[in-house]
Amino acid sequence: TMEHTYLRYECADSFGLATSSASSRAPQSNAILSFLGSSRQKLPTLLTTSGSYVVGWNTKTCQQVLKLAHRETLTGGVGTGRALNSDEIVCLDATVLEEGSGKVATGWVDGVIRIFDLTPEEVQRPKHGLIHSLIFDHEDEDFVQREPLALNGHGDSPVRTLCFEPTQSSSRLASGGSDGSVVLWDIVAETGIFRLLGHRGGITDINFLRIPGMDALITSSLDGLVKVWDLEAQCCTQTIASHRGEVLSATCQNIRASTDEDDRWRLVTGGSDGQVRVWSVEKKHVDSMEQDDEEGRNSEKDNVCRLIGQLALPENVAKSSQKVMTIRYHPSGRYVGVLRADSKNIDVYMIRNMTETNKKRRRRLKRRQEKAKKVEFNIGESNKRRKRGLLDDPEESDDDNQQDDDDPMSMNQGSFVDPDSIKASDEFEWITAVRCSHKVRGFGFVPGREKSELVRIVCALSTNALEMHKIVRGKEHQGAILAENAASIDMYGHPTGIRAVSLSSDDALACTVSKNCTKIWNVQSRSLIQSLSPSVNSNKSKSSCYGLCTTFLPGNEHVLIGTREGHLLILDVSSGEVVFVEENAHDGAVWSVDIKRPSASDSSVSIVTGSADKAVKFWSVEEEDDEDDEQLTNNPILVHQRTLQMADDVVAVRYSNTLDQSKRLVFVASLDSTIKVFFDDSLKLFLSLYGHKLPVLAFDASDDDMLLASGGADKTVKIWGLDFGDTHRTLHGHKDSITDLRFVKRTHNFFTTSKDGTLRFWDADRFQQILVLEGHTAETNCLCINKTGAFVLSGGMDRQIRVWERTKDIVFLEEERERELEKVFDNVGRNQAETADILNSKGDDEDGEGNDDEPQTESAIRKSITSVSAGDRVMETLEQADQELKEINLFRKNNPGKSRPPNMLMLGLEPAQYVLWVLKTVKNVELEQSILMLPMRHVGRMLYYLIILLRSGHSVELCSRVGVFIVKIHQNQVVATPSLETPLRELVRLIQLRLRQARDDVVGYNLAALRLLAKTAACQKQLNQFGPSHESQDVWAGMGLGSDLAAAVRGRPNKKR
């Protein structure tokens, strides 16, 4: 028999998430906000992590203007290759290059770094990628399908932080992972430079340090260490181990106020001990480094970072001992902000210039001298009054009083702070605290500002919202600095998890409900239409309602909501007002609501509700009749008709789909783990369905009312026949409680959602699972399907709504099973490798010897699925090329003087040319890893083809790179193989020759271009000086161009940009 096939559902889009929070897979990161814009823009575009997206916001209008995402390219020809990548974005960083184009680097939970390129127009006027769809074409489809640069250097460890090099070219990128590794990337060459090893915990922050004469990197980690790395020597030059606990944030910036001042680099660190330390960063003394002692230990003068104190709050400000989560500098270096855990406040410090700092230092030293004199005077007077005993130490009191109590940090940091030098209190001054409406997850300083502002701060809140605060000088009190709320982006998403979602009858609108919040969305444009906070007037005060279930009323102009307080509310979609409230419709939470659609014979609309008060109530929807009101409002109201009392709490209720009133059924699930089926007209019991071991949380009937599918807290799906109430089959697959279930119209296929975060697609006729759809990062609570089954909406505790669309790709169940098994095997192998690495590291630590000899760097690129497949492709190409050479030689031997027709399997190319074509198809970032896959028997053949290509002068740079890398990796084997001695000498000669020629060609080309520019500038100068009457000079003369080409270039009209 022929296997039954299905159409594949893939994730096309997600919306409703302004800023994502940490999940079970994605760790907490400080780099969740960034800004994209040129220095001429006052308010650049704000970028935030939003699940699988990077969302861009206009900081002036608070509108969403950009969405960046990665389209998942499935291997093996499975799927459309256009589905939204279901992994999360953990961190991001953005930069604008000198020519105006932008780069946005994103770190993902699967350990991959993806870099998106934006054109200057997209940076200046972003309005792209707002709608993603697999079944509808949009104007910016090319932008949506643009493939980012993928860098794989962290394995499966999530990328926690990213940092572009703060230069005009931004050619380097540093990344830190949860595995404690730091990787430096070359963005231009699209490859990794090296990996830095030394941290034992996840990397929390990375900063480039550009001190004259030193190219360094500063990293902080959860292992409690801050390390300074010399990028030229590829080693650690200083390790700061004075923090008592995890270092959660570290930031470094040059804080000089003007170009007249000397550079002042300051490193500010904070961690779980709640203290904010400030370090002066200076270049190491070369002279003192040469005078190390015999043990090889440098003095404190050799350290790059030197402790100068800590940031303290004024006495009139409430102090907190909570751990420091995020520290950020303003891009100008004039301000710094500090955020603590579970806090609504951000402490902002202003940095004094050098003149003010020295003035503050002199005042502090003067007070210190006056205090010392006063202490000496008091000691002298007390000594005169009391007699000294025989056992008293005459220097004890003096030493105790001479202790420097000006800096409580100096005695317990393991690093001495010179009281006469500049301290942190001299440079940093607390000015104000930014107070947000909810807990803050992260913040960033906006690079631009308005004229009346000192600085502007953007805060990412834990309630899926963004707030912008501006710091200004108060008008009432002279010199007072205040923080004001400038704007809020709190209407785009739900502050808490989504509990229910429903679609209108025309599939144009969607309604989602959560705690104290109801939102109406335009499904096609993914835009928000209404954001409501429904409330009920009780005891002369308004109390908000917690929505649990929802449905659209006929006409799609009103929405019915059932609440945890037992109320039923009807909301007007257009006005956003509550037009009807049935207070205390139930004595308990209304868990479920369903509507009976009107038919041709019965135009009435009925509602059934199930509640925790053990009652099922039936309501009729009628129009409001107000004789005193001249204007007919036509607002619907609910009229109670009947009540069905149950023996236990009602969890779910549902009508059957038949239009025959005499055959219509009502399904009721209660806490006793049973489903009872009643006739709608008489409410007589028809069937009792037993079988679930735990309460049934969701069920649905097929369109023809032949089947009923139910799912519950026992993680199973049961399929029932409604003719006799028998159990057809029990399906297993979900790993947690099933929260919702819906049939696809006119089929026996249905979807389920679960607390395990997945959607699953099932066939109720063949009792098998079709698809597993992953994408939600938390519990999935609800789903709804449009009337044609073209798309599915799902919502959960991660506060995002995902759109799953039906594609034209066919699903074969055997292939799906094979993919699931491959994923399981990959996870098993990966876990075993990680365990071995842990045991090896433990063994090294227990020995305690030889740790100083461990390498601090290694190769940046790691093996991935794509690099392995590329390596297999290169090996197959070499074997195919060798076979083609044998056939060519055999043909020439048997058919002398004849030419062999080209092999179309090799695209009609020669064997060496075909090998080059395959090498060009491998991405630059994966080329080295794919070459590493070659066994030694293929190395000789690769060198042979490289020699042929270099002799003909094809792709000199690529062939040289591959040849040098092969010799470098297989150096011992190549040297020990006599047969490779001659090819190796020839390869060296050809590489030197071709690279020298390429260098001469590039230099000559650039010199010719510079001569042309000089001639053009001289001609333009003469033209401006003498006017059009002056005889123009032929700038193309002597450039070595042909006459036809010169004439064509000379006659080309100038295009105005």
Tab-separated table of N, CA, C and O in Angstrom, residues 818-915:
chain	number	residue	atom	x	y	z
A	818	GLU	N	13.392	9.176	10.962
A	818	GLU	CA	14.853	9.117	10.827
A	818	GLU	C	15.502	10.397	11.340
A	818	GLU	O	16.536	10.357	12.005
A	819	ARG	N	14.900	11.535	11.060
A	819	ARG	CA	15.451	12.794	11.550
A	819	ARG	C	15.410	12.857	13.075
A	819	ARG	O	16.344	13.348	13.711
A	820	GLU	N	14.334	12.374	13.673
A	820	GLU	CA	14.252	12.366	15.135
A	820	GLU	C	15.316	11.462	15.741
A	820	GLU	O	15.951	11.809	16.741
A	821	LEU	N	15.539	10.285	15.114
A	821	LEU	CA	16.569	9.384	15.633
A	821	LEU	C	17.962	9.998	15.482
A	821	LEU	O	18.802	9.874	16.376
A	822	GLU	N	18.212	10.654	14.350
A	822	GLU	CA	19.503	11.305	14.174
A	822	GLU	C	19.730	12.384	15.223
A	822	GLU	O	20.834	12.533	15.753
A	823	LYS	N	18.690	13.122	15.544
A	823	LYS	CA	18.824	14.158	16.564
A	823	LYS	C	19.129	13.540	17.921
A	823	LYS	O	19.958	14.052	18.682
A	824	VAL	N	18.482	12.417	18.235
A	824	VAL	CA	18.750	11.746	19.516
A	824	VAL	C	20.186	11.244	19.571
A	824	VAL	O	20.893	11.421	20.576
A	825	PHE	N	20.650	10.629	18.474
A	825	PHE	CA	22.028	10.114	18.452
A	825	PHE	C	23.046	11.249	18.557
A	825	PHE	O	24.075	11.111	19.231
A	826	ASP	N	22.775	12.368	17.894
A	826	ASP	CA	23.686	13.516	17.985
A	826	ASP	C	23.771	14.017	19.416
A	826	ASP	O	24.854	14.349	19.915
A	827	ASN	N	22.650	14.075	20.108
A	827	ASN	CA	22.654	14.548	21.493
A	827	ASN	C	23.424	13.592	22.396
A	827	ASN	O	24.166	14.021	23.281
A	828	VAL	N	23.267	12.275	22.159
A	828	VAL	CA	23.984	11.302	22.983
A	828	VAL	C	25.489	11.451	22.792
A	828	VAL	O	26.262	11.502	23.743
A	829	GLY	N	25.944	11.537	21.553
A	829	GLY	CA	27.369	11.704	21.301
A	829	GLY	C	27.909	13.000	21.866
A	829	GLY	O	29.003	13.062	22.407
A	830	ARG	N	27.111	14.060	21.774
A	830	ARG	CA	27.550	15.348	22.286
A	830	ARG	C	27.678	15.301	23.802
A	830	ARG	O	28.632	15.814	24.377
A	831	ASN	N	26.728	14.689	24.474
A	831	ASN	CA	26.784	14.616	25.930
A	831	ASN	C	27.977	13.782	26.395
A	831	ASN	O	28.629	14.104	27.379
A	832	GLN	N	28.290	12.709	25.664
A	832	GLN	CA	29.443	11.908	26.048
A	832	GLN	C	30.738	12.699	25.901
A	832	GLN	O	31.620	12.642	26.752
A	833	ALA	N	30.847	13.502	24.829
A	833	ALA	CA	32.054	14.310	24.640
A	833	ALA	C	32.188	15.338	25.747
A	833	ALA	O	33.267	15.577	26.265
A	834	GLU	N	31.066	15.954	26.126
A	834	GLU	CA	31.142	16.945	27.189
A	834	GLU	C	31.561	16.298	28.499
A	834	GLU	O	32.353	16.846	29.247
A	835	THR	N	31.046	15.102	28.779
A	835	THR	CA	31.423	14.425	30.019
A	835	THR	C	32.916	14.101	30.029
A	835	THR	O	33.599	14.263	31.049
A	836	ALA	N	33.448	13.664	28.906
A	836	ALA	CA	34.877	13.360	28.833
A	836	ALA	C	35.710	14.623	29.059
A	836	ALA	O	36.724	14.590	29.749
A	837	ASP	N	35.267	15.724	28.471
A	837	ASP	CA	36.003	16.977	28.686
A	837	ASP	C	35.999	17.370	30.147
A	837	ASP	O	37.018	17.834	30.688
A	838	ILE	N	34.871	17.173	30.817
A	838	ILE	CA	34.796	17.528	32.243
A	838	ILE	C	35.740	16.654	33.057
A	838	ILE	O	36.461	17.127	33.937
A	839	LEU	N	35.765	15.360	32.757
A	839	LEU	CA	36.655	14.469	33.510
A	839	LEU	C	38.114	14.816	33.266
A	839	LEU	O	38.935	14.796	34.193
A	840	ASN	N	38.439	15.144	32.014
A	840	ASN	CA	39.820	15.526	31.728
A	840	ASN	C	40.217	16.798	32.474
A	840	ASN	O	41.311	16.904	33.017
A	841	SER	N	39.312	17.769	32.505
A	841	SER	CA	39.638	19.008	33.213
A	841	SER	C	39.764	18.766	34.702
A	841	SER	O	40.621	19.337	35.367
A	842	LYS	N	38.930	17.856	35.263
A	842	LYS	CA	39.046	17.544	36.685
A	842	LYS	C	40.377	16.866	36.988
A	842	LYS	O	41.027	17.141	37.985
A	843	GLY	N	40.781	15.977	36.088
A	843	GLY	CA	42.047	15.308	36.324
A	843	GLY	C	43.210	16.273	36.300
A	843	GLY	O	44.134	16.182	37.101
A	844	ASP	N	43.156	17.249	35.412
A	844	ASP	CA	44.231	18.240	35.383
A	844	ASP	C	44.251	19.060	36.653
A	844	ASP	O	45.314	19.380	37.193
A	845	ASP	N	43.076	19.403	37.161
A	845	ASP	CA	43.033	20.218	38.365
A	845	ASP	C	43.541	19.439	39.568
A	845	ASP	O	44.170	19.992	40.466
A	846	GLU	N	43.226	18.148	39.623
A	846	GLU	CA	43.650	17.365	40.775
A	846	GLU	C	45.172	17.166	40.792
A	846	GLU	O	45.792	17.137	41.851
A	847	ASP	N	45.761	17.062	39.620
A	847	ASP	CA	47.213	16.902	39.595
A	847	ASP	C	47.910	18.146	40.123
A	847	ASP	O	48.877	18.062	40.878
A	848	GLY	N	47.375	19.294	39.750
A	848	GLY	CA	47.946	20.545	40.209
A	848	GLY	C	49.292	20.858	39.610
A	848	GLY	O	49.941	21.815	39.987
A	849	GLU	N	49.769	20.070	38.669
A	849	GLU	CA	51.062	20.301	38.061
A	849	GLU	C	50.882	20.423	36.552
A	849	GLU	O	50.073	19.736	35.948
A	850	GLY	N	51.653	21.302	36.001
A	850	GLY	CA	51.618	21.453	34.545
A	850	GLY	C	50.518	22.345	34.049
A	850	GLY	O	50.362	22.505	32.857
A	851	ASN	N	49.707	22.948	34.931
A	851	ASN	CA	48.651	23.821	34.465
A	851	ASN	C	49.193	25.081	33.821
A	851	ASN	O	48.568	25.667	32.950
A	852	ASP	N	50.398	25.534	34.265
A	852	ASP	CA	50.980	26.729	33.677
A	852	ASP	C	51.415	26.484	32.242
A	852	ASP	O	51.575	27.438	31.471
A	853	ASP	N	51.654	25.212	31.873
A	853	ASP	CA	52.117	24.897	30.528
A	853	ASP	C	50.968	24.673	29.559
A	853	ASP	O	51.214	24.385	28.389
A	854	GLU	N	49.716	24.741	30.039
A	854	GLU	CA	48.579	24.513	29.155
A	854	GLU	C	48.476	25.645	28.150
A	854	GLU	O	48.729	26.806	28.467
A	855	PRO	N	48.110	25.349	26.903
A	855	PRO	CA	47.977	26.421	25.905
A	855	PRO	C	46.824	27.348	26.251
A	855	PRO	O	45.783	26.913	26.758
A	856	GLN	N	47.019	28.638	25.991
A	856	GLN	CA	45.989	29.629	26.264
A	856	GLN	C	45.164	29.959	25.036
A	856	GLN	O	44.167	30.674	25.139
A	857	THR	N	45.575	29.477	23.867
A	857	THR	CA	44.832	29.717	22.632
A	857	THR	C	44.737	28.427	21.839
A	857	THR	O	45.525	27.505	22.019
A	858	GLU	N	43.746	28.393	20.952
A	858	GLU	CA	43.596	27.277	20.024
A	858	GLU	C	42.806	27.770	18.824
A	858	GLU	O	42.424	28.939	18.755
A	859	SER	N	42.539	26.879	17.885
A	859	SER	CA	41.801	27.248	16.684
A	859	SER	C	40.390	27.700	17.047
A	859	SER	O	39.753	27.143	17.941
A	860	ALA	N	39.917	28.722	16.331
A	860	ALA	CA	38.622	29.311	16.681
A	860	ALA	C	37.453	28.508	16.132
A	860	ALA	O	36.404	28.434	16.767
A	861	ILE	N	37.603	27.914	14.968
A	861	ILE	CA	36.480	27.250	14.310
A	861	ILE	C	36.283	25.858	14.893
A	861	ILE	O	37.247	25.128	15.128
A	862	ARG	N	35.042	25.493	15.095
A	862	ARG	CA	34.709	24.156	15.571
A	862	ARG	C	33.866	23.425	14.542
A	862	ARG	O	33.217	24.029	13.690
A	863	LYS	N	33.890	22.115	14.678
A	863	LYS	CA	33.166	21.273	13.725
A	863	LYS	C	31.667	21.467	13.878
A	863	LYS	O	31.147	21.550	14.987
A	864	SER	N	30.973	21.535	12.743
A	864	SER	CA	29.519	21.639	12.726
A	864	SER	C	28.968	20.709	11.652
A	864	SER	O	29.722	20.102	10.880
A	865	ILE	N	27.663	20.615	11.608
A	865	ILE	CA	27.031	19.730	10.620
A	865	ILE	C	27.334	20.196	9.203
A	865	ILE	O	27.635	19.400	8.307
A	866	THR	N	27.300	21.497	8.981
A	866	THR	CA	27.550	22.014	7.636
A	866	THR	C	29.003	21.819	7.227
A	866	THR	O	29.288	21.516	6.055
A	867	SER	N	29.936	21.976	8.170
A	867	SER	CA	31.343	21.761	7.815
A	867	SER	C	31.622	20.295	7.532
A	867	SER	O	32.419	19.962	6.640
A	868	VAL	N	30.976	19.393	8.265
A	868	VAL	CA	31.141	17.960	7.999
A	868	VAL	C	30.593	17.600	6.626
A	868	VAL	O	31.217	16.860	5.847
A	869	SER	N	29.417	18.125	6.287
A	869	SER	CA	28.851	17.846	4.967
A	869	SER	C	29.714	18.444	3.860
A	869	SER	O	29.867	17.846	2.784
A	870	ALA	N	30.309	19.621	4.122
A	870	ALA	CA	31.212	20.209	3.127
A	870	ALA	C	32.463	19.357	2.949
A	870	ALA	O	32.950	19.176	1.820
A	871	GLY	N	33.013	18.810	4.061
A	871	GLY	CA	34.160	17.921	3.956
A	871	GLY	C	33.841	16.660	3.174
A	871	GLY	O	34.656	16.202	2.347
A	872	ASP	N	32.659	16.089	3.403
A	872	ASP	CA	32.249	14.913	2.626
A	872	ASP	C	32.134	15.254	1.140
A	872	ASP	O	32.508	14.441	0.272
A	873	ARG	N	31.624	16.443	0.861
A	873	ARG	CA	31.483	16.840	-0.539
A	873	ARG	C	32.846	17.003	-1.211
A	873	ARG	O	33.027	16.640	-2.384
A	874	VAL	N	33.822	17.540	-0.498
A	874	VAL	CA	35.164	17.703	-1.057
A	874	VAL	C	35.798	16.338	-1.316
A	874	VAL	O	36.433	16.114	-2.365
A	875	MET	N	35.630	15.385	-0.381
A	875	MET	CA	36.182	14.037	-0.581
A	875	MET	C	35.542	13.358	-1.783
A	875	MET	O	36.235	12.730	-2.608
A	876	GLU	N	34.217	13.467	-1.920
A	876	GLU	CA	33.554	12.873	-3.080
A	876	GLU	C	34.039	13.519	-4.375
A	876	GLU	O	34.189	12.843	-5.401
A	877	THR	N	34.295	14.815	-4.332
A	877	THR	CA	34.773	15.507	-5.534
A	877	THR	C	36.147	15.005	-5.945
A	877	THR	O	36.416	14.796	-7.134
A	878	LEU	N	37.054	14.819	-4.955
A	878	LEU	CA	38.397	14.310	-5.281
A	878	LEU	C	38.323	12.919	-5.890
A	878	LEU	O	39.014	12.623	-6.883
A	879	GLU	N	37.480	12.069	-5.328
A	879	GLU	CA	37.345	10.715	-5.878
A	879	GLU	C	36.742	10.754	-7.281
A	879	GLU	O	37.166	10.006	-8.180
A	880	GLN	N	35.752	11.648	-7.467
A	880	GLN	CA	35.135	11.757	-8.787
A	880	GLN	C	36.127	12.312	-9.813
A	880	GLN	O	36.163	11.859	-10.971
A	881	ALA	N	36.946	13.252	-9.413
A	881	ALA	CA	37.951	13.814	-10.330
A	881	ALA	C	39.007	12.779	-10.693
A	881	ALA	O	39.447	12.696	-11.856
A	882	ASP	N	39.434	11.961	-9.721
A	882	ASP	CA	40.403	10.906	-10.027
A	882	ASP	C	39.820	9.896	-11.004
A	882	ASP	O	40.511	9.445	-11.944
A	883	GLN	N	38.563	9.535	-10.802
A	883	GLN	CA	37.929	8.590	-11.718
A	883	GLN	C	37.817	9.190	-13.119
A	883	GLN	O	38.024	8.495	-14.125
A	884	GLU	N	37.531	10.476	-13.194
A	884	GLU	CA	37.426	11.138	-14.502
A	884	GLU	C	38.783	11.165	-15.192
A	884	GLU	O	38.868	10.970	-16.426
A	885	LEU	N	39.861	11.392	-14.449
A	885	LEU	CA	41.192	11.380	-15.060
A	885	LEU	C	41.518	10.003	-15.625
A	885	LEU	O	42.100	9.883	-16.727
A	886	LYS	N	41.170	8.938	-14.898
A	886	LYS	CA	41.413	7.591	-15.399
A	886	LYS	C	40.649	7.326	-16.689
A	886	LYS	O	41.195	6.749	-17.650
A	887	GLU	N	39.401	7.768	-16.736
A	887	GLU	CA	38.604	7.537	-17.945
A	887	GLU	C	39.133	8.353	-19.115
A	887	GLU	O	39.117	7.886	-20.266
A	888	ILE	N	39.627	9.569	-18.839
A	888	ILE	CA	40.192	10.394	-19.919
A	888	ILE	C	41.454	9.735	-20.487
A	888	ILE	O	41.641	9.653	-21.715
A	889	ASN	N	42.326	9.256	-19.606
A	889	ASN	CA	43.549	8.598	-20.076
A	889	ASN	C	43.224	7.326	-20.841
A	889	ASN	O	43.874	7.024	-21.868
A	890	LEU	N	42.231	6.552	-20.345
A	890	LEU	CA	41.852	5.328	-21.050
A	890	LEU	C	41.269	5.646	-22.417
A	890	LEU	O	41.537	4.938	-23.413
A	891	PHE	N	40.469	6.710	-22.533
A	891	PHE	CA	39.869	7.078	-23.815
A	891	PHE	C	40.953	7.528	-24.802
A	891	PHE	O	40.912	7.185	-25.999
A	892	ARG	N	41.916	8.311	-24.333
A	892	ARG	CA	42.994	8.761	-25.219
A	892	ARG	C	43.861	7.605	-25.674
A	892	ARG	O	44.376	7.608	-26.797
A	893	LYS	N	44.014	6.599	-24.813
A	893	LYS	CA	44.819	5.447	-25.195
A	893	LYS	C	44.115	4.613	-26.245
A	893	LYS	O	44.747	4.112	-27.188
A	894	ASN	N	42.802	4.425	-26.113
A	894	ASN	CA	42.042	3.601	-27.057
A	894	ASN	C	41.626	4.370	-28.298
A	894	ASN	O	41.361	3.764	-29.346
A	895	ASN	N	41.501	5.707	-28.205
A	895	ASN	CA	41.043	6.528	-29.335
A	895	ASN	C	42.023	7.675	-29.541
A	895	ASN	O	41.754	8.820	-29.155
A	896	PRO	N	43.180	7.389	-30.101
A	896	PRO	CA	44.172	8.470	-30.297
A	896	PRO	C	43.668	9.491	-31.302
A	896	PRO	O	43.078	9.146	-32.323
A	897	GLY	N	43.899	10.741	-31.009
A	897	GLY	CA	43.528	11.834	-31.910
A	897	GLY	C	42.096	12.287	-31.774
A	897	GLY	O	41.698	13.259	-32.431
A	898	LYS	N	41.282	11.622	-30.974
A	898	LYS	CA	39.891	12.011	-30.793
A	898	LYS	C	39.729	12.730	-29.448
A	898	LYS	O	40.475	12.493	-28.502
A	899	SER	N	38.722	13.605	-29.394
A	899	SER	CA	38.433	14.342	-28.152
A	899	SER	C	37.233	13.708	-27.453
A	899	SER	O	36.233	13.381	-28.089
A	900	ARG	N	37.360	13.531	-26.171
A	900	ARG	CA	36.288	12.914	-25.382
A	900	ARG	C	35.231	13.961	-25.027
A	900	ARG	O	35.566	15.085	-24.647
A	901	PRO	N	33.945	13.650	-25.164
A	901	PRO	CA	32.896	14.624	-24.802
A	901	PRO	C	32.957	14.939	-23.309
A	901	PRO	O	33.327	14.094	-22.495
A	902	PRO	N	32.599	16.156	-22.923
A	902	PRO	CA	32.682	16.542	-21.500
A	902	PRO	C	31.675	15.768	-20.647
A	902	PRO	O	30.619	15.356	-21.130
A	903	ASN	N	32.052	15.587	-19.420
A	903	ASN	CA	31.190	14.891	-18.454
A	903	ASN	C	30.244	15.907	-17.829
A	903	ASN	O	30.662	16.811	-17.104
A	904	MET	N	28.950	15.746	-18.097
A	904	MET	CA	27.979	16.707	-17.579
A	904	MET	C	27.762	16.563	-16.078
A	904	MET	O	27.245	17.478	-15.434
A	905	LEU	N	28.136	15.402	-15.515
A	905	LEU	CA	28.048	15.269	-14.060
A	905	LEU	C	29.044	16.181	-13.357
A	905	LEU	O	28.872	16.497	-12.182
A	906	MET	N	30.090	16.589	-14.093
A	906	MET	CA	31.067	17.526	-13.561
A	906	MET	C	30.904	18.906	-14.204
A	906	MET	O	31.851	19.681	-14.287
A	907	LEU	N	29.682	19.187	-14.670
A	907	LEU	CA	29.323	20.480	-15.247
A	907	LEU	C	30.139	20.802	-16.490
A	907	LEU	O	30.312	21.975	-16.853
A	908	GLY	N	30.654	19.755	-17.144
A	908	GLY	CA	31.443	19.960	-18.352
A	908	GLY	C	32.815	20.545	-18.098
A	908	GLY	O	33.455	21.025	-19.031
A	909	LEU	N	33.300	20.493	-16.861
A	909	LEU	CA	34.591	21.075	-16.511
A	909	LEU	C	35.669	20.004	-16.470
A	909	LEU	O	35.381	18.806	-16.337
A	910	GLU	N	36.907	20.468	-16.570
A	910	GLU	CA	38.033	19.577	-16.365
A	910	GLU	C	38.091	19.164	-14.884
A	910	GLU	O	37.545	19.856	-14.006
A	911	PRO	N	38.740	18.039	-14.547
A	911	PRO	CA	38.771	17.591	-13.148
A	911	PRO	C	39.313	18.643	-12.184
A	911	PRO	O	38.743	18.876	-11.112
A	912	ALA	N	40.418	19.305	-12.548
A	912	ALA	CA	40.979	20.323	-11.656
A	912	ALA	C	40.037	21.511	-11.519
A	912	ALA	O	39.860	22.065	-10.417
A	913	GLN	N	39.406	21.912	-12.630
A	913	GLN	CA	38.465	23.031	-12.565
A	913	GLN	C	37.233	22.678	-11.726
A	913	GLN	O	36.688	23.533	-11.015
A	914	TYR	N	36.806	21.427	-11.790
A	914	TYR	CA	35.648	21.005	-10.999
A	914	TYR	C	35.982	20.994	-9.504
A	914	TYR	O	35.165	21.376	-8.668
A	915	VAL	N	37.211	20.575	-9.160
A	915	VAL	CA	37.632	20.626	-7.763
A	915	VAL	C	37.641	22.068	-7.265
A	915	VAL	O	37.198	22.369	-6.147
